[in-house]
CSV table of N, CA and C in Angstrom, one decimal:
chain,number,residue,atom,x,y,z
O,1,MET,N,0.8,-1.2,0.0
O,1,MET,CA,0.0,0.0,0.0
O,1,MET,C,0.9,1.2,0.0
O,2,THR,N,0.4,2.3,-0.6
O,2,THR,CA,1.1,3.5,-0.6
O,2,THR,C,0.4,4.6,0.2
O,3,GLU,N,1.2,5.4,0.8
O,3,GLU,CA,0.6,6.5,1.6
O,3,GLU,C,0.0,7.6,0.7
O,4,ALA,N,-1.1,8.1,1.1
O,4,ALA,CA,-1.8,9.1,0.4
O,4,ALA,C,-1.1,10.4,0.6
O,5,THR,N,-0.7,11.0,-0.5
O,5,THR,CA,0.0,12.3,-0.4
O,5,THR,C,-0.7,13.2,-1.5
O,6,PRO,N,-0.8,14.5,-1.1
O,6,PRO,CA,-1.4,15.4,-2.1
O,6,PRO,C,-0.6,15.5,-3.4
O,7,ALA,N,0.7,15.3,-3.3
O,7,ALA,CA,1.6,15.5,-4.5
O,7,ALA,C,1.3,14.4,-5.5
O,8,VAL,N,1.0,13.2,-5.1
O,8,VAL,CA,0.8,12.1,-6.1
O,8,VAL,C,-0.4,11.3,-5.6
O,9,PRO,N,-1.6,11.9,-5.7
O,9,PRO,CA,-2.8,11.2,-5.3
O,9,PRO,C,-3.2,10.1,-6.2
O,10,GLY,N,-3.6,9.0,-5.7
O,10,GLY,CA,-4.2,7.9,-6.5
O,10,GLY,C,-5.7,8.2,-6.5
O,11,PRO,N,-6.4,7.3,-7.2
O,11,PRO,CA,-7.9,7.5,-7.3
O,11,PRO,C,-8.5,7.5,-5.9
O,12,ALA,N,-8.1,6.8,-4.9
O,12,ALA,CA,-8.7,6.8,-3.6
O,12,ALA,C,-8.4,8.1,-2.9
O,13,ALA,N,-7.2,8.7,-3.1
O,13,ALA,CA,-6.9,10.0,-2.5
O,13,ALA,C,-7.8,11.1,-3.1
O,14,ARG,N,-8.0,11.0,-4.4
O,14,ARG,CA,-8.8,12.0,-5.1
O,14,ARG,C,-10.3,11.9,-4.6
O,15,VAL,N,-10.8,10.7,-4.4
O,15,VAL,CA,-12.1,10.5,-3.9
O,15,VAL,C,-12.2,11.1,-2.5
O,16,PHE,N,-11.2,10.8,-1.7
O,16,PHE,CA,-11.2,11.3,-0.3
O,16,PHE,C,-11.1,12.8,-0.3
O,17,ALA,N,-10.3,13.4,-1.1
O,17,ALA,CA,-10.1,14.8,-1.1
O,17,ALA,C,-11.4,15.6,-1.5
O,18,ALA,N,-12.3,14.9,-2.3
O,18,ALA,CA,-13.6,15.5,-2.7
O,18,ALA,C,-14.7,15.3,-1.6
O,19,ASP,N,-14.4,14.4,-0.6
O,19,ASP,CA,-15.4,14.1,0.4
O,19,ASP,C,-15.3,15.1,1.6
O,20,ARG,N,-15.9,16.2,1.4
O,20,ARG,CA,-15.9,17.2,2.5
O,20,ARG,C,-16.4,16.8,3.8
O,21,ALA,N,-17.5,16.0,3.7
O,21,ALA,CA,-18.2,15.6,5.0
O,21,ALA,C,-17.2,14.8,5.9
O,22,SER,N,-16.5,13.8,5.3
O,22,SER,CA,-15.6,13.0,6.0
O,22,SER,C,-14.4,13.8,6.5
O,23,ARG,N,-13.9,14.7,5.7
O,23,ARG,CA,-12.7,15.5,6.1
O,23,ARG,C,-13.1,16.4,7.3
O,24,LEU,N,-14.3,17.0,7.2
O,24,LEU,CA,-14.8,17.9,8.3
O,24,LEU,C,-14.9,17.2,9.6
O,25,LEU,N,-15.1,15.9,9.6
O,25,LEU,CA,-15.2,15.1,10.8
O,25,LEU,C,-13.8,14.6,11.3
O,26,GLY,N,-12.8,15.1,10.6
O,26,GLY,CA,-11.4,14.7,11.0
O,26,GLY,C,-10.9,13.4,10.6
O,27,ILE,N,-11.7,12.7,9.7
O,27,ILE,CA,-11.2,11.4,9.2
O,27,ILE,C,-10.0,11.7,8.3
O,28,GLU,N,-9.0,10.8,8.5
O,28,GLU,CA,-7.7,10.8,7.7
O,28,GLU,C,-7.5,9.6,6.9
O,29,LEU,N,-7.1,9.7,5.7
O,29,LEU,CA,-6.7,8.6,4.8
O,29,LEU,C,-5.3,8.3,5.1
O,30,LEU,N,-5.0,7.1,5.7
O,30,LEU,CA,-3.6,6.8,6.0
O,30,LEU,C,-2.9,6.0,4.9
O,31,GLU,N,-3.6,5.1,4.3
O,31,GLU,CA,-3.0,4.2,3.3
O,31,GLU,C,-4.0,3.9,2.2
O,32,GLN,N,-3.5,3.7,1.0
O,32,GLN,CA,-4.4,3.3,-0.1
O,32,GLN,C,-3.7,2.3,-0.9
O,33,GLY,N,-4.4,1.4,-1.6
O,33,GLY,CA,-3.8,0.4,-2.5
O,33,GLY,C,-4.9,-0.1,-3.4
O,34,GLU,N,-4.5,-1.1,-4.2
O,34,GLU,CA,-5.5,-1.7,-5.1
O,34,GLU,C,-6.6,-2.4,-4.2
O,35,GLY,N,-7.8,-1.9,-4.2
O,35,GLY,CA,-8.9,-2.5,-3.5
O,35,GLY,C,-8.8,-2.4,-1.9
O,36,THR,N,-7.9,-1.5,-1.4
O,36,THR,CA,-7.7,-1.4,0.0
O,36,THR,C,-7.6,0.1,0.4
O,37,ALA,N,-7.9,0.3,1.7
O,37,ALA,CA,-7.7,1.6,2.3
O,37,ALA,C,-7.7,1.5,3.8
O,38,VAL,N,-6.9,2.4,4.4
O,38,VAL,CA,-6.9,2.4,5.9
O,38,VAL,C,-7.1,3.9,6.3
O,39,LEU,N,-8.1,4.1,7.2
O,39,LEU,CA,-8.4,5.5,7.6
O,39,LEU,C,-8.5,5.5,9.1
O,40,ARG,N,-8.4,6.8,9.6
O,40,ARG,CA,-8.4,7.0,11.1
O,40,ARG,C,-9.4,8.1,11.4
O,41,MET,N,-10.1,7.9,12.6
O,41,MET,CA,-11.0,8.9,13.1
O,41,MET,C,-11.0,8.9,14.6
O,42,THR,N,-11.0,10.1,15.2
O,42,THR,CA,-11.2,10.2,16.6
O,42,THR,C,-12.6,10.5,17.0
O,43,VAL,N,-13.2,9.8,17.9
O,43,VAL,CA,-14.6,10.1,18.3
O,43,VAL,C,-14.6,11.4,19.1
O,44,THR,N,-15.4,12.3,18.6
O,44,THR,CA,-15.4,13.6,19.3
O,44,THR,C,-16.7,13.7,20.2
O,45,GLU,N,-16.8,14.7,21.0
O,45,GLU,CA,-18.0,15.0,21.8
O,45,GLU,C,-19.3,15.1,21.0
O,46,ALA,N,-19.1,15.7,19.8
O,46,ALA,CA,-20.3,15.8,18.9
O,46,ALA,C,-20.8,14.5,18.3
O,47,MET,N,-20.0,13.4,18.4
O,47,MET,CA,-20.3,12.1,17.8
O,47,MET,C,-21.0,11.2,18.8
O,48,VAL,N,-21.1,11.6,20.0
O,48,VAL,CA,-21.6,10.7,21.1
O,48,VAL,C,-23.1,10.9,21.3
O,49,ASN,N,-23.8,9.7,21.4
O,49,ASN,CA,-25.2,9.8,21.6
O,49,ASN,C,-25.7,9.8,23.0
O,50,GLY,N,-26.9,9.7,23.3
O,50,GLY,CA,-27.5,9.8,24.7
O,50,GLY,C,-27.0,8.7,25.6
O,51,HIS,N,-26.5,7.6,25.1
O,51,HIS,CA,-25.9,6.5,25.9
O,51,HIS,C,-24.5,6.8,26.3
O,52,GLY,N,-23.9,7.8,25.8
O,52,GLY,CA,-22.5,8.1,26.0
O,52,GLY,C,-21.5,7.3,25.1
O,53,THR,N,-22.1,6.8,24.0
O,53,THR,CA,-21.2,6.0,23.1
O,53,THR,C,-21.3,6.7,21.7
O,54,ALA,N,-20.4,6.3,20.9
O,54,ALA,CA,-20.4,6.8,19.5
O,54,ALA,C,-21.7,6.5,18.8
O,55,HIS,N,-22.3,7.4,18.2
O,55,HIS,CA,-23.5,7.2,17.5
O,55,HIS,C,-23.2,6.3,16.3
O,56,GLY,N,-24.1,5.3,16.1
O,56,GLY,CA,-23.9,4.3,15.0
O,56,GLY,C,-23.8,5.0,13.6
O,57,GLY,N,-24.5,6.1,13.4
O,57,GLY,CA,-24.4,6.8,12.1
O,57,GLY,C,-23.0,7.3,11.8
O,58,TYR,N,-22.3,7.7,12.8
O,58,TYR,CA,-20.9,8.2,12.6
O,58,TYR,C,-20.0,7.0,12.3
O,59,LEU,N,-20.3,5.8,13.0
O,59,LEU,CA,-19.5,4.6,12.8
O,59,LEU,C,-19.7,4.1,11.4
O,60,PHE,N,-21.0,4.1,10.9
O,60,PHE,CA,-21.3,3.7,9.6
O,60,PHE,C,-20.7,4.6,8.6
O,61,LEU,N,-20.7,6.0,8.8
O,61,LEU,CA,-20.1,6.9,7.9
O,61,LEU,C,-18.6,6.7,7.8
O,62,PHE,N,-18.0,6.4,8.9
O,62,PHE,CA,-16.5,6.2,8.9
O,62,PHE,C,-16.2,4.9,8.1
O,63,ALA,N,-16.9,3.8,8.3
O,63,ALA,CA,-16.7,2.6,7.5
O,63,ALA,C,-17.0,2.8,6.0
O,64,ASP,N,-18.1,3.6,5.8
O,64,ASP,CA,-18.5,3.8,4.4
O,64,ASP,C,-17.4,4.6,3.7
O,65,THR,N,-16.8,5.5,4.3
O,65,THR,CA,-15.7,6.3,3.7
O,65,THR,C,-14.5,5.4,3.4
O,66,ALA,N,-14.2,4.5,4.2
O,66,ALA,CA,-13.1,3.5,3.9
O,66,ALA,C,-13.5,2.7,2.7
O,67,PHE,N,-14.7,2.2,2.7
O,67,PHE,CA,-15.3,1.5,1.6
O,67,PHE,C,-15.2,2.3,0.3
O,68,ALA,N,-15.6,3.5,0.3
O,68,ALA,CA,-15.5,4.4,-0.9
O,68,ALA,C,-14.1,4.5,-1.4
O,69,CYS,N,-13.2,4.7,-0.5
O,69,CYS,CA,-11.7,4.8,-0.9
O,69,CYS,C,-11.3,3.5,-1.6
O,70,ALA,N,-11.6,2.3,-1.0
O,70,ALA,CA,-11.2,1.1,-1.5
O,70,ALA,C,-11.8,0.7,-2.8
O,71,CYS,N,-13.1,1.0,-3.0
O,71,CYS,CA,-13.8,0.6,-4.2
O,71,CYS,C,-13.5,1.5,-5.3
O,72,ASN,N,-13.1,2.7,-5.0
O,72,ASN,CA,-12.7,3.7,-6.1
O,72,ASN,C,-11.2,3.6,-6.4
O,73,SER,N,-10.5,2.7,-5.8
O,73,SER,CA,-9.0,2.6,-6.0
O,73,SER,C,-8.6,2.2,-7.4
O,74,HIS,N,-9.5,1.6,-8.1
O,74,HIS,CA,-9.2,1.0,-9.4
O,74,HIS,C,-9.4,2.1,-10.5
O,75,GLY,N,-10.0,3.2,-10.2
O,75,GLY,CA,-10.1,4.3,-11.2
O,75,GLY,C,-11.5,4.6,-11.6
O,76,PRO,N,-12.3,3.7,-12.1
O,76,PRO,CA,-13.7,4.1,-12.5
O,76,PRO,C,-14.5,4.6,-11.4
O,77,VAL,N,-15.3,5.6,-11.6
O,77,VAL,CA,-16.2,6.1,-10.6
O,77,VAL,C,-17.1,5.0,-10.1
O,78,THR,N,-17.1,4.7,-8.8
O,78,THR,CA,-17.8,3.6,-8.2
O,78,THR,C,-18.6,4.2,-7.0
O,79,VAL,N,-19.8,3.7,-6.9
O,79,VAL,CA,-20.7,4.1,-5.8
O,79,VAL,C,-21.3,2.9,-5.1
O,80,ALA,N,-21.8,3.2,-3.9
O,80,ALA,CA,-22.4,2.1,-3.1
O,80,ALA,C,-23.8,1.7,-3.7
O,81,SER,N,-24.0,0.4,-3.8
O,81,SER,CA,-25.3,-0.1,-4.2
O,81,SER,C,-26.0,-0.6,-3.0
O,82,GLY,N,-25.3,-0.8,-1.9
O,82,GLY,CA,-25.9,-1.2,-0.6
O,82,GLY,C,-24.8,-1.5,0.4
O,83,ALA,N,-25.2,-1.5,1.7
O,83,ALA,CA,-24.2,-1.8,2.7
O,83,ALA,C,-24.9,-2.3,4.0
O,84,ASP,N,-24.2,-3.1,4.8
O,84,ASP,CA,-24.7,-3.5,6.1
O,84,ASP,C,-23.6,-3.3,7.1
O,85,VAL,N,-24.0,-3.0,8.3
O,85,VAL,CA,-23.1,-2.9,9.4
O,85,VAL,C,-23.5,-3.7,10.6
O,86,THR,N,-22.6,-4.3,11.3
O,86,THR,CA,-22.8,-4.9,12.6
O,86,THR,C,-22.0,-4.2,13.6
O,87,PHE,N,-22.7,-3.7,14.7
O,87,PHE,CA,-22.0,-3.0,15.8
O,87,PHE,C,-21.6,-4.1,16.8
O,88,VAL,N,-20.3,-4.2,17.1
O,88,VAL,CA,-19.8,-5.2,17.9
O,88,VAL,C,-19.5,-4.8,19.3
O,89,ALA,N,-18.9,-3.6,19.5
O,89,ALA,CA,-18.6,-3.0,20.8
O,89,ALA,C,-18.7,-1.5,20.7
O,90,PRO,N,-19.0,-0.9,21.9
O,90,PRO,CA,-19.1,0.6,21.9
O,90,PRO,C,-17.8,1.3,21.7
O,91,ALA,N,-17.9,2.5,21.1
O,91,ALA,CA,-16.7,3.4,21.1
O,91,ALA,C,-17.2,4.6,21.9
O,92,ARG,N,-16.2,5.3,22.5
O,92,ARG,CA,-16.5,6.4,23.4
O,92,ARG,C,-15.7,7.7,23.0
O,93,GLU,N,-16.1,8.8,23.5
O,93,GLU,CA,-15.4,10.0,23.2
O,93,GLU,C,-13.9,9.9,23.4
O,94,GLY,N,-13.1,10.4,22.5
O,94,GLY,CA,-11.7,10.3,22.7
O,94,GLY,C,-11.1,9.0,22.0
O,95,ASP,N,-11.9,8.0,21.8
O,95,ASP,CA,-11.3,6.8,21.1
O,95,ASP,C,-10.8,7.1,19.7
O,96,VAL,N,-9.7,6.6,19.4
O,96,VAL,CA,-9.1,6.7,18.1
O,96,VAL,C,-9.4,5.4,17.4
O,97,LEU,N,-10.2,5.5,16.3
O,97,LEU,CA,-10.6,4.3,15.5
O,97,LEU,C,-9.9,4.2,14.2
O,98,THR,N,-9.7,3.0,13.8
O,98,THR,CA,-9.1,2.7,12.5
O,98,THR,C,-10.1,1.9,11.7
O,99,ALA,N,-10.3,2.2,10.4
O,99,ALA,CA,-11.1,1.5,9.5
O,99,ALA,C,-10.2,0.9,8.4
O,100,THR,N,-10.2,-0.4,8.3
O,100,THR,CA,-9.4,-1.1,7.2
O,100,THR,C,-10.4,-1.7,6.3
O,101,ALA,N,-10.3,-1.3,5.0
O,101,ALA,CA,-11.2,-1.8,4.0
O,101,ALA,C,-10.4,-2.7,3.0
O,102,ARG,N,-11.0,-3.8,2.6
O,102,ARG,CA,-10.4,-4.7,1.7
O,102,ARG,C,-11.4,-5.2,0.7
O,103,GLU,N,-11.0,-5.4,-0.5
O,103,GLU,CA,-11.8,-5.9,-1.6
O,103,GLU,C,-12.0,-7.4,-1.4
O,104,VAL,N,-13.2,-7.9,-1.4
O,104,VAL,CA,-13.4,-9.3,-1.3
O,104,VAL,C,-13.5,-9.9,-2.8
O,105,THR,N,-14.2,-9.2,-3.6
O,105,THR,CA,-14.3,-9.7,-5.0
O,105,THR,C,-14.9,-8.6,-5.9
O,106,ARG,N,-14.5,-8.6,-7.2
O,106,ARG,CA,-15.2,-7.7,-8.2
O,106,ARG,C,-15.6,-8.6,-9.3
O,107,PHE,N,-16.8,-8.3,-9.8
O,107,PHE,CA,-17.4,-9.0,-10.9
O,107,PHE,C,-18.2,-8.1,-11.8
O,108,GLY,N,-17.8,-8.0,-13.1
O,108,GLY,CA,-18.4,-7.0,-14.0
O,108,GLY,C,-18.2,-5.6,-13.4
O,109,ARG,N,-19.3,-4.9,-13.3
O,109,ARG,CA,-19.2,-3.5,-12.7
O,109,ARG,C,-19.4,-3.5,-11.2
O,110,SER,N,-19.6,-4.6,-10.6
O,110,SER,CA,-19.9,-4.7,-9.2
O,110,SER,C,-18.8,-5.2,-8.3
O,111,GLY,N,-18.8,-5.0,-7.0
O,111,GLY,CA,-17.8,-5.5,-6.1
O,111,GLY,C,-18.4,-5.6,-4.7
O,112,ILE,N,-17.7,-6.4,-3.9
O,112,ILE,CA,-18.0,-6.6,-2.5
O,112,ILE,C,-16.7,-6.3,-1.7
O,113,TYR,N,-16.9,-5.4,-0.6
O,113,TYR,CA,-15.8,-5.0,0.2
O,113,TYR,C,-16.2,-5.1,1.7
O,114,ASP,N,-15.2,-5.6,2.5
O,114,ASP,CA,-15.4,-5.7,3.9
O,114,ASP,C,-14.5,-4.6,4.6
O,115,VAL,N,-15.1,-4.0,5.6
O,115,VAL,CA,-14.4,-3.0,6.4
O,115,VAL,C,-14.5,-3.4,7.9
O,116,SER,N,-13.3,-3.4,8.6
O,116,SER,CA,-13.3,-3.6,10.0
O,116,SER,C,-13.0,-2.3,10.7
O,117,VAL,N,-13.8,-1.9,11.6
O,117,VAL,CA,-13.5,-0.7,12.4
O,117,VAL,C,-13.0,-1.2,13.8
O,118,VAL,N,-11.8,-0.7,14.2
O,118,VAL,CA,-11.2,-1.2,15.4
O,118,VAL,C,-10.7,0.0,16.3
O,119,ARG,N,-10.6,-0.3,17.6
O,119,ARG,CA,-10.0,0.6,18.5
O,119,ARG,C,-8.9,-0.3,19.1
O,120,GLY,N,-7.6,-0.1,18.7
O,120,GLY,CA,-6.5,-1.0,19.1
O,120,GLY,C,-6.8,-2.4,18.5
O,121,GLU,N,-7.0,-3.3,19.4
O,121,GLU,CA,-7.2,-4.7,19.0
O,121,GLU,C,-8.7,-5.1,19.1
O,122,THR,N,-9.5,-4.1,19.6
O,122,THR,CA,-11.0,-4.4,19.8
O,122,THR,C,-11.8,-4.0,18.6
O,123,VAL,N,-12.5,-5.0,18.1
O,123,VAL,CA,-13.4,-4.7,17.0
O,123,VAL,C,-14.6,-3.9,17.4
O,124,ILE,N,-14.9,-2.8,16.8
O,124,ILE,CA,-16.0,-1.9,17.1
O,124,ILE,C,-17.2,-2.2,16.1
O,125,ALA,N,-16.9,-2.4,14.9
O,125,ALA,CA,-17.9,-2.7,13.9
O,125,ALA,C,-17.4,-3.4,12.7
O,126,GLU,N,-18.2,-4.2,12.1
O,126,GLU,CA,-17.9,-4.9,10.8
O,126,GLU,C,-18.9,-4.4,9.8
O,127,PHE,N,-18.4,-4.0,8.6
O,127,PHE,CA,-19.2,-3.4,7.5
O,127,PHE,C,-19.0,-4.2,6.3
O,128,ARG,N,-20.0,-4.5,5.5
O,128,ARG,CA,-19.9,-5.1,4.2
O,128,ARG,C,-20.6,-4.2,3.2
O,129,GLY,N,-19.8,-3.7,2.2
O,129,GLY,CA,-20.4,-2.8,1.2
O,129,GLY,C,-20.4,-3.4,-0.2
O,130,ARG,N,-21.4,-3.1,-0.9
O,130,ARG,CA,-21.6,-3.6,-2.3
O,130,ARG,C,-21.5,-2.4,-3.2
O,131,SER,N,-20.6,-2.5,-4.2
O,131,SER,CA,-20.3,-1.3,-5.1
O,131,SER,C,-20.8,-1.6,-6.5
O,132,ARG,N,-20.9,-0.5,-7.2
O,132,ARG,CA,-21.3,-0.5,-8.6
O,132,ARG,C,-20.5,0.6,-9.4
O,133,ALA,N,-19.7,0.2,-10.4
O,133,ALA,CA,-19.1,1.3,-11.2
O,133,ALA,C,-20.1,1.9,-12.1
O,134,VAL,N,-20.1,3.2,-12.2
O,134,VAL,CA,-21.1,3.9,-13.0
O,134,VAL,C,-20.5,4.3,-14.4
O,135,ARG,N,-21.3,4.3,-15.4
O,135,ARG,CA,-20.8,4.7,-16.7
O,135,ARG,C,-20.6,6.1,-16.7
O,136,HIS,N,-19.5,6.5,-17.4
O,136,HIS,CA,-19.2,8.0,-17.5
O,136,HIS,C,-20.2,8.7,-18.3
O,137,THR,N,-20.8,9.8,-17.6
O,137,THR,CA,-21.8,10.6,-18.3
O,137,THR,C,-21.3,12.0,-18.5
O,138,GLY,N,-20.2,12.3,-17.9
O,138,GLY,CA,-19.6,13.7,-18.0
O,138,GLY,C,-20.3,14.6,-17.0
O,139,ALA,N,-21.3,14.1,-16.2
O,139,ALA,CA,-22.0,15.0,-15.2
O,139,ALA,C,-21.2,15.0,-13.9
O,140,VAL,N,-20.2,15.9,-13.8
O,140,VAL,CA,-19.4,16.0,-12.6
O,140,VAL,C,-19.6,17.4,-12.0
O,141,ARG,N,-19.2,17.4,-10.7
O,141,ARG,CA,-19.3,18.7,-10.0
O,141,ARG,C,-17.9,19.1,-9.5
O,142,ASN,N,-17.0,19.2,-10.4
O,142,ASN,CA,-15.6,19.6,-10.0
O,142,ASN,C,-15.0,18.7,-9.0
O,143,THR,N,-15.4,17.4,-8.9
O,143,THR,CA,-14.9,16.5,-7.9
O,143,THR,C,-14.4,15.2,-8.5
O,144,GLY,N,-14.7,15.0,-9.7
O,144,GLY,CA,-14.4,13.7,-10.4
O,144,GLY,C,-15.5,12.7,-10.2
O,145,TYR,N,-16.6,13.1,-9.5
O,145,TYR,CA,-17.7,12.2,-9.4
O,145,TYR,C,-18.7,12.5,-10.4
O,146,GLU,N,-19.5,11.6,-10.8
O,146,GLU,CA,-20.6,11.8,-11.7
O,146,GLU,C,-21.9,11.4,-11.1
O,147,GLU,N,-23.0,11.9,-11.5
O,147,GLU,CA,-24.3,11.6,-11.0
O,147,GLU,C,-24.7,10.3,-11.6
O,148,PRO,N,-25.1,9.3,-10.7
O,148,PRO,CA,-25.6,8.0,-11.3
O,148,PRO,C,-26.9,8.2,-12.0
O,149,ARG,N,-27.1,7.4,-13.0
O,149,ARG,CA,-28.4,7.5,-13.8
O,149,ARG,C,-29.4,6.6,-13.2
């Protein structure tokens, strides 16, 4: 895997750079490779729910961002066609989480990717995403993304 650098961004780094929502949450792209990505996020006070644990929506978003980086690593614009998450253990404010995405398989324009979200050695969530490469329509918003048809 190669480190994501602004000077020589791969497809995953370009996708991540265009993802304002994830960057505003402090998510960092640590590594990218063919069908893989590793990201880091610290759970902030704003991400904690009424139970004092990280809101599942933020954990899903974090895993989904890793999934997006991995499935876009091959170059064609790829979007999610579906995803599932299993919450395994709680995360709390101040926890530093790592999401590691890996390609399970690609077939035609579709793919399946698994993402593990961990705090150290503790699994917090397991995510499985299904991707679909979209045909180029030229409809982009200065980000390299196109609107799906």
